[in-house]
Amino acid sequence: MNISLNITKTFTELLSGFLPESTANIGAMVIIALIYLAIFSVAGLFLVLIERKVAAWFQLRLGPNRVGPWGLLQTMADALKLVSKELTGTVKADKFLYNLAPYFVIVSSLMALSVFPFTQNFQAFDINIGLFFLIAISSIGVIGILLGGWASNNKFALIGAMRSGVQTISYEISVGLSLLTMVLITGSLQLSEIVEVQKNGWLIVQGHIPAIFAFMIYMIAGTAETNRAPFDMVEAESELGAGFHTEYSGMKFAYFFLAEFINMFIIAAIAATVFFGGWLSPFGITDSIPWLGVFWFLAKTMTLVFLMMWFRWTFPRLRVDQLLTLEWKYLLPLNLLNIILMALIVWLNLTIQF
Amino acid sequence: MVKPNNTILEIMSYFGDIFKGIKTLLTGMSVTGKYFMTSHKGAITQQYPDNRDTLKMFDRFRGEVVMPHNEINEHRCTGCQKCELACPNGSIEIIWDRQVDPETGKKKKMIDKHIYHLGMCTMCGLCIEACPTDAILWAQNYENSVYNRSALTKVLNQPGSKLMPGVED
Ligand code: SF4
Ligand code: SF4
């Protein structure tokens, strides 16, 4: 197997000093999982805070500013409140599926995080089908949404869930195809290798015209996949109450909420890795100091997250038929054309390499 | 028969739509982007209890209906009851009687109490528009919550006040 566990290796070596090998392996995985869980649940909360602040600035408001300095602890306080709340449920809900749904959503989005290379060798799980794994895992979340909507036994929730199904299944194609366009250049699905290829210039530069198209298509489809405005028909407040999570309360609601923001981070992180060179610094200025890669990776990701927030606070919500028209009549055919264009460019060696 | 250049036109309009779409989206983003960039210069949020001493409501704010009186306790209300009739939810009650006017010696309709139920008022402003003598106006006060509902029933004309001379002419 050519699966290498890079930071995992360090922990495994540490533990195997005083444990048998199989136990050390499992122990290392558990430790890594706990670290990731801790980091990203806090990071998710701060993404919520950033979203609220950015939204406020777009609307000339102040945003949260009471809890902690500049309101920095607001979402932490919200999460604490949600933890302490009662978990209510409806009498007619399908108890088992109803309770299962939030975990599907949050687990699938946390699993996707494990494959990102935050910097050289800082990657929990460097799998050779990395990009494929990401695309696959990010569409599992929709099962949780469908289950939640169905099991709540509520009309709003059901409509929201069905819309989510329609949306994710359609836009999954565009996400996959636009990433495939870039795989034509890299020739590998392994994320660490994709970053390696970009040492000769970020893929958006290497692939020039088709890469820019692919990036635009990816951003649109990615926004749709996270169910964010302008594609938030899943939880269109004015029509559906809260959509699929109408019947959820307390921490189960918080899981859905957190998953939405972690998914946004994931979509932006994929774009940063595939199009903008992941942890590579611009023009290689700090490539000699590998740990600075974390900074560059996060900077690129946050810029793209900001772009998605900008979309959200600018564009009005689409209708369901407009949503499907956009995907099937515009994005998909353009995407296919774009793949052919990219294939031609790679075949004729017209990529820009430094 | 479809003319051959129809297809070309259709393809042109397909791509034209895309470019138009992208252009309008970018226009929208530039508008919100400008707001984002200028937001630090001044948010419209009022941090209410903190700036209670300095907060001034803007002129068009509808706080409650008041009846202004001048220094010698005269108001402009003739007791015509037009505001009472205009109010869609009966928030105004005029209590009046006929009294002898000391100047002319004739009997005349005069206002006794102009009762205004702030708790029922929907701030529609119809009473103010209906008043022929501009006797009532909007006040801009905003801290109108009280512990007892009866405190919201107000008598707008002050005790002992009378009609400003010349209003009826
Ligand atoms: S503002 Fe409207 S509701 Fe209030 S007293 Fe005047 S007419 Fe009645
Ligand atoms: S407030 Fe105006 S409308 Fe109402 S009774 Fe007095 S004069 Fe007439």
XYZ file of C-alpha atoms and ligand atoms in Angstrom:
539
model
C 0.000 0.000 0.000
C 1.360 3.391 -0.771
C -0.623 5.097 1.934
C 1.745 7.059 4.113
C 0.629 8.597 7.356
C 2.910 11.512 7.783
C 2.134 13.224 11.053
C 0.501 10.013 12.058
C 3.912 8.381 11.642
C 5.436 10.601 14.304
C 2.800 9.618 16.801
C 3.021 5.956 15.852
C 6.775 5.979 16.413
C 6.314 7.738 19.705
C 3.738 5.235 20.907
C 5.425 2.107 19.576
C 8.259 2.812 22.003
C 6.162 1.344 24.787
C 3.214 -0.327 23.045
C 2.824 -3.258 20.624
C 2.623 -2.112 17.020
C -1.075 -2.590 16.301
C -2.072 -0.786 19.491
C 0.346 2.007 18.670
C -1.242 2.412 15.245
C -4.742 2.640 16.614
C -3.582 4.885 19.441
C -1.947 7.267 16.985
C -5.106 7.417 14.871
C -7.251 8.151 17.895
C -4.910 10.918 19.021
C -4.859 12.499 15.568
C -8.624 12.238 15.308
C -9.069 13.937 18.679
C -6.650 16.721 17.751
C -8.441 17.346 14.466
C -11.826 17.228 16.164
C -10.761 19.768 18.767
C -9.109 22.102 16.275
C -11.888 22.057 13.750
C -14.835 22.360 16.062
C -13.236 25.540 17.387
C -12.255 26.618 13.882
C -15.838 26.009 12.740
C -17.101 28.243 15.513
C -14.733 30.983 14.450
C -15.869 30.610 10.859
C -19.389 31.276 12.086
C -18.110 34.375 13.837
C -16.264 35.533 10.719
C -19.371 34.991 8.655
C -21.432 37.085 11.037
C -18.855 39.841 11.134
C -18.453 39.897 7.356
C -22.212 39.899 6.903
C -22.458 42.826 9.282
C -19.832 44.793 7.402
C -21.545 44.148 4.103
C -24.735 45.554 5.589
C -23.061 48.481 7.382
C -23.736 46.960 10.771
C -21.340 46.162 13.593
C -21.924 42.468 14.128
C -21.380 40.630 17.387
C -19.353 42.848 19.721
C -20.432 42.062 23.282
C -18.935 38.733 24.346
C -15.178 38.977 24.703
C -13.011 41.552 22.928
C -14.707 42.579 19.643
C -17.207 39.799 20.204
C -14.584 37.115 19.607
C -16.149 34.709 22.085
C -19.718 35.142 20.856
C -19.975 31.876 18.965
C -18.252 29.989 21.782
C -20.965 31.253 24.091
C -23.597 30.243 21.549
C -22.160 26.751 21.351
C -22.136 26.463 25.148
C -25.743 27.521 25.191
C -26.653 24.967 22.546
C -24.856 22.188 24.461
C -26.893 22.966 27.539
C -30.215 22.958 25.686
C -32.757 20.211 25.776
C -32.824 17.894 22.774
C -36.458 17.982 21.756
C -37.966 15.778 19.109
C -41.331 15.238 17.506
C -43.564 12.371 18.610
C -44.056 11.031 15.114
C -40.413 11.269 14.130
C -38.566 8.132 13.145
C -36.394 8.144 16.263
C -33.446 6.135 14.990
C -32.959 7.981 11.698
C -33.776 11.288 13.317
C -30.946 10.861 15.789
C -28.565 9.443 13.224
C -28.856 12.238 10.655
C -26.743 14.958 12.323
C -23.857 12.543 12.833
C -23.834 11.633 9.164
C -23.484 15.263 8.272
C -20.810 16.216 10.784
C -18.778 13.009 10.463
C -18.628 13.198 6.693
C -17.431 16.781 6.765
C -14.829 16.071 9.450
C -13.592 13.025 7.547
C -12.940 15.140 4.489
C -10.584 17.328 6.509
C -8.189 14.473 7.149
C -6.726 14.430 3.648
C -5.739 18.078 3.297
C -2.022 18.814 3.239
C -1.769 21.816 5.535
C 1.903 22.031 4.832
C 4.647 19.709 3.733
C 4.148 16.406 5.581
C 1.427 17.885 7.767
C -1.344 15.682 6.545
C -3.192 13.087 8.545
C -3.970 10.724 5.734
C -2.120 11.017 2.416
C -4.234 8.690 0.346
C -3.437 8.131 -3.331
C -7.036 8.778 -4.402
C -7.242 11.946 -2.307
C -9.301 14.124 -4.617
C -11.670 11.270 -5.431
C -12.061 10.583 -1.725
C -12.924 14.243 -1.129
C -15.561 14.334 -3.844
C -17.048 11.079 -2.598
C -17.077 12.003 1.065
C -18.485 15.477 0.513
C -21.571 14.010 -1.123
C -22.252 11.636 1.749
C -23.330 14.568 3.873
C -26.466 14.899 1.777
C -27.620 11.510 3.039
C -27.686 13.000 6.505
C -29.735 15.925 5.245
C -32.176 13.629 3.441
C -32.494 11.396 6.494
C -33.013 14.369 8.766
C -35.697 15.821 6.530
C -37.454 12.513 6.091
C -37.288 11.347 9.681
C -38.514 14.643 11.138
C -41.938 13.934 9.694
C -42.426 17.587 8.913
C -43.460 19.005 5.558
C -41.002 21.867 5.598
C -38.168 19.561 6.526
C -39.114 17.082 3.839
C -39.305 19.723 1.112
C -35.986 21.156 2.242
C -34.356 17.755 2.222
C -35.672 16.895 -1.220
C -34.420 20.185 -2.585
C -31.070 19.444 -1.056
C -31.010 16.075 -2.760
C -31.809 17.598 -6.145
C -29.215 20.277 -5.680
C -26.340 18.178 -4.420
C -26.806 15.428 -6.964
C -26.826 17.945 -9.827
C -23.941 20.083 -8.680
C -21.819 17.129 -7.666
C -21.295 16.545 -11.371
C -19.940 20.016 -11.933
C -17.664 19.851 -8.917
C -16.307 16.511 -10.055
C -15.831 17.525 -13.671
C -14.175 20.835 -12.899
C -11.714 19.103 -10.586
C -11.170 16.445 -13.227
C -10.184 19.213 -15.618
C -7.326 20.042 -13.297
C -6.405 16.400 -12.781
C -5.668 16.339 -16.522
C -2.671 18.562 -15.769
C -1.505 16.970 -12.550
C -1.992 13.389 -13.664
C -2.529 12.371 -10.058
C -5.347 12.318 -7.549
C -3.037 12.367 -4.542
C -3.256 15.765 -2.910
C 0.403 15.938 -1.883
C 1.390 15.182 -5.465
C -1.016 17.784 -6.818
C 0.736 20.355 -4.658
C 4.120 19.004 -5.760
C 3.203 19.559 -9.430
C 2.410 23.189 -8.649
C 6.006 23.960 -7.729
C 6.261 24.896 -11.422
C 3.482 27.440 -11.091
C 0.034 27.223 -9.598
C -2.418 25.252 -11.657
C -4.557 28.274 -12.354
C -1.514 29.765 -14.102
C -0.339 26.521 -15.657
C -3.743 25.757 -17.131
C -4.508 29.430 -17.923
C -7.848 29.823 -19.820
C -9.501 26.453 -19.123
C -8.210 26.529 -15.564
C -9.881 29.876 -14.944
C -13.138 28.539 -16.379
C -12.810 25.445 -14.253
C -12.215 27.599 -11.182
C -15.316 29.681 -11.867
C -17.441 26.598 -12.413
C -15.978 24.996 -9.311
C -16.749 28.018 -7.141
C -20.358 28.180 -8.343
C -20.942 24.459 -7.970
C -19.077 24.366 -4.672
C -21.247 27.124 -3.239
C -24.286 25.186 -4.363
C -22.991 22.026 -2.769
C -22.613 23.619 0.617
C -26.233 24.787 0.362
C -25.272 28.386 0.936
C -26.973 31.441 -0.496
C -27.664 32.062 -3.360
C -28.331 28.319 -3.473
C -29.862 27.951 -0.010
C -33.249 26.658 -1.069
C -32.693 23.839 1.367
C -33.301 26.125 4.290
C -35.015 29.024 2.572
C -36.197 30.759 5.718
C -38.967 32.674 4.024
C -40.526 29.516 2.610
C -39.540 26.585 4.767
C -38.939 27.759 8.305
C -35.467 26.351 8.764
C -35.706 23.659 6.101
C -34.399 20.228 6.878
C -33.341 21.045 10.428
C -36.625 22.647 11.475
C -37.257 19.950 14.088
C -33.764 19.813 15.525
C -32.653 21.595 18.648
C -29.651 21.893 20.908
C -26.463 20.168 19.927
C -27.998 18.268 17.024
C -28.904 21.551 15.421
C -25.400 22.781 16.173
C -23.951 19.790 14.302
C -25.844 20.741 11.172
C -24.817 24.323 11.583
C -21.166 23.513 12.197
C -21.103 21.067 9.303
C -22.296 23.788 6.951
C -19.359 25.969 7.899
C -16.810 23.176 7.863
C -18.091 22.248 4.416
C -17.538 25.800 3.294
C -13.987 25.551 4.595
C -13.541 22.240 2.766
C -14.774 23.590 -0.545
C -12.455 26.579 -0.219
C -9.570 24.347 0.863
C -10.011 22.070 -2.145
C -9.978 25.119 -4.397
C -6.872 26.449 -2.665
C -5.105 23.108 -3.002
C -6.084 22.346 -6.569
C -6.017 25.787 -8.156
C -3.813 27.974 -5.980
C -0.966 25.724 -4.950
C -2.056 24.626 -1.495
C 0.655 25.410 1.040
C 3.110 26.704 -1.587
C 3.981 30.348 -1.099
C 3.623 32.796 -3.998
C 6.829 32.721 -6.148
C 8.333 30.307 -3.631
C 9.394 33.117 -1.282
C 9.155 31.051 1.883
C 9.454 27.539 0.538
C 12.560 26.956 2.652
C 10.519 27.227 5.860
C 7.930 24.447 5.566
C 5.830 25.348 8.590
C 4.953 28.698 6.990
C 2.982 26.591 4.537
C 0.177 26.413 7.087
C -0.066 30.167 6.953
C -0.203 30.270 3.149
C -2.696 27.447 2.998
C -4.983 29.136 5.496
C -4.568 32.537 3.841
C -5.607 31.161 0.467
C -8.468 29.207 1.974
C -9.770 32.168 3.948
C -9.642 34.377 0.862
C -11.830 31.892 -0.956
C -14.112 31.569 2.065
C -14.466 35.331 1.979
C -15.371 35.103 -1.707
C -18.154 32.657 -0.838
C -19.397 34.987 1.889
C -19.338 37.815 -0.602
C -21.554 35.730 -2.898
C -23.881 35.000 -0.047
C -24.442 38.574 0.976
C -24.805 39.864 -2.567
C -26.925 37.507 -4.609
C -30.613 36.785 -4.154
C -31.780 33.196 -3.820
C -32.494 31.226 -7.006
C -35.708 29.371 -7.738
C -35.496 25.592 -7.978
C -36.039 25.560 -11.742
C -33.431 28.292 -12.226
C -31.036 26.259 -10.150
C -31.465 23.231 -12.370
C -31.298 25.312 -15.551
C -28.027 26.778 -14.393
C -26.538 23.368 -13.771
C -27.840 21.290 -16.658
C -28.017 23.896 -19.411
C -25.022 26.049 -18.575
C -22.474 24.611 -16.181
C -22.485 21.003 -17.380
C -22.105 21.600 -21.149
C -19.520 24.318 -20.556
C -17.679 21.988 -18.246
C -17.530 19.244 -20.845
C -16.270 21.705 -23.471
C -13.740 22.922 -20.948
C -12.407 19.422 -20.348
C -11.860 18.960 -24.073
C -10.089 22.309 -24.230
C -7.893 21.361 -21.301
C -7.120 17.974 -22.814
C -6.062 19.685 -26.045
C -3.868 22.118 -24.155
C -2.164 19.377 -22.187
C -1.771 17.261 -25.319
C -0.235 20.123 -27.309
C 1.973 21.115 -24.346
C 0.502 24.591 -24.197
C 0.558 24.769 -20.400
C 2.587 27.558 -18.865
C 5.451 26.164 -16.802
C 8.057 28.115 -14.921
C -37.116 24.674 -42.449
C -34.746 26.231 -39.974
C -32.463 28.733 -41.544
C -28.829 27.797 -40.947
C -27.921 31.073 -39.281
C -30.669 30.576 -36.686
C -28.499 28.055 -34.904
C -25.630 30.496 -34.921
C -27.878 33.176 -33.506
C -29.030 30.799 -30.805
C -25.486 29.915 -29.851
C -24.617 33.615 -29.845
C -27.516 34.395 -27.516
C -26.566 31.443 -25.289
C -23.094 32.824 -24.758
C -24.475 36.363 -24.661
C -26.682 35.318 -21.758
C -23.721 33.920 -19.911
C -21.691 37.094 -20.336
C -24.649 39.242 -19.351
C -25.166 37.061 -16.307
C -21.538 37.318 -15.241
C -21.540 41.061 -15.822
C -24.612 41.652 -13.670
C -23.231 39.406 -10.946
C -20.000 41.385 -10.939
C -21.958 44.642 -10.789
C -23.767 43.363 -7.733
C -20.543 42.248 -6.124
C -18.917 45.614 -6.731
C -21.823 47.335 -5.006
C -21.632 45.161 -1.916
C -17.847 45.284 -2.079
C -17.973 49.054 -1.859
C -20.218 48.810 1.187
C -17.799 46.361 2.739
C -14.863 48.670 2.175
C -16.640 51.719 3.582
C -18.267 49.952 6.513
C -15.504 50.887 8.938
C -16.299 54.566 8.398
C -19.582 54.292 10.201
C -22.037 51.566 10.821
C -25.702 52.441 11.039
C -26.059 50.353 14.193
C -27.054 52.310 17.304
C -25.604 50.696 20.409
C -28.697 51.713 22.287
C -28.351 51.522 26.038
C -24.745 52.745 25.777
C -25.524 55.885 23.827
C -28.783 56.612 25.560
C -27.688 60.135 26.500
C -26.754 61.185 22.993
C -29.155 59.150 20.859
C -31.462 61.382 18.813
C -34.205 59.906 16.729
C -34.573 61.213 13.221
C -37.407 63.598 12.374
C -39.699 61.131 10.682
C -39.624 58.709 13.599
C -43.099 58.002 14.972
C -42.909 57.698 18.728
C -46.307 58.783 19.954
C -48.979 61.347 19.153
C -48.673 64.546 21.166
C -50.481 67.854 21.297
C -48.134 70.827 21.560
C -49.074 73.653 23.879
C -47.623 77.156 23.900
C -46.259 78.995 26.950
C -49.643 80.253 28.100
C -51.119 76.744 27.960
C -53.029 77.047 24.723
C -53.416 74.325 22.135
C -54.900 74.238 18.644
C -57.515 71.510 19.110
C -61.068 72.606 18.368
C -62.654 69.328 19.391
C -63.895 68.633 15.875
C -63.457 64.863 16.374
C -61.987 64.319 12.914
C -59.028 62.448 14.398
C -61.360 60.215 16.374
C -63.225 59.325 13.183
C -60.021 58.842 11.207
C -58.420 56.431 13.631
C -58.914 52.912 12.264
C -58.705 51.201 15.641
C -60.380 53.675 17.940
C -57.287 54.807 19.796
C -58.584 58.339 20.203
C -61.565 59.431 22.247
C -62.687 63.051 22.353
C -64.766 64.129 25.305
C -66.418 67.454 24.639
C -69.376 69.534 25.695
C -71.138 72.712 24.676
C -70.175 75.689 26.747
C -70.895 79.351 26.560
C -68.096 81.194 24.897
C -67.202 84.080 27.239
C -66.334 86.436 24.354
C -69.346 86.000 22.088
C -71.844 84.699 24.621
C -72.892 81.909 22.261
C -72.919 78.198 22.951
C -70.099 76.387 21.280
C -68.510 72.898 21.005
C -65.419 72.746 23.194
C -62.944 70.036 23.992
C -62.865 68.630 27.486
C -60.403 65.748 27.119
C -58.474 64.427 24.149
C -57.821 60.827 25.230
C -55.166 58.897 23.347
C -54.487 55.178 23.916
C -50.854 54.702 22.991
C -51.186 50.994 23.703
C -53.645 50.599 20.834
C -52.081 53.010 18.380
C -50.507 51.445 15.314
C -48.574 54.618 14.422
C -50.413 54.929 11.128
C -50.543 58.705 11.310
C -54.061 59.051 9.893
C -55.205 61.165 12.831
C -52.432 63.663 12.249
C -53.274 63.910 8.585
C -56.964 64.307 9.357
C -56.575 67.146 11.835
C -57.617 70.376 10.076
C -55.831 72.636 12.543
C -52.547 70.715 12.978
C -53.241 70.330 16.656
C -51.487 66.975 17.000
C -48.004 65.915 15.904
C -45.556 63.042 16.101
C -43.101 63.035 18.985
C -39.756 61.308 18.563
C -39.492 59.673 21.968
C -38.815 55.947 21.862
C -38.705 54.647 25.419
C -42.402 53.940 25.689
C -42.486 50.758 27.722
C -44.226 50.921 31.097
C -45.138 48.449 33.806
C -48.860 49.086 33.709
C -51.005 49.343 30.618
C -53.120 52.122 32.097
C -50.076 54.399 31.921
C -50.393 54.264 28.139
C -53.762 55.998 28.191
C -52.906 59.654 27.967
C -54.857 62.882 28.012
C -53.228 65.019 25.393
C -54.604 68.418 26.344
C -53.092 69.688 29.554
C -55.382 70.487 32.474
C -56.698 74.018 32.317
C -55.565 74.542 28.746
C -57.725 76.268 26.215
C -57.998 76.844 22.516
C -55.529 79.206 20.958
C -57.412 82.233 19.671
C -57.644 82.565 15.923
C -57.366 78.882 15.140
C -61.011 78.572 14.208
C -61.051 81.480 11.759
S -51.660 57.118 14.520
Fe -53.298 55.905 13.608
S -53.748 54.382 15.163
Fe -52.577 55.956 16.184
S -54.117 57.313 17.037
Fe -53.571 58.150 15.037
S -55.057 57.265 13.635
Fe -55.155 56.073 15.518
S -56.861 66.982 17.393
Fe -57.416 67.946 15.460
S -58.830 66.508 14.499
Fe -58.658 65.920 16.647
S -60.367 66.919 17.630
Fe -58.587 68.245 17.831
S -58.710 69.612 16.075
Fe -60.096 67.901 15.638
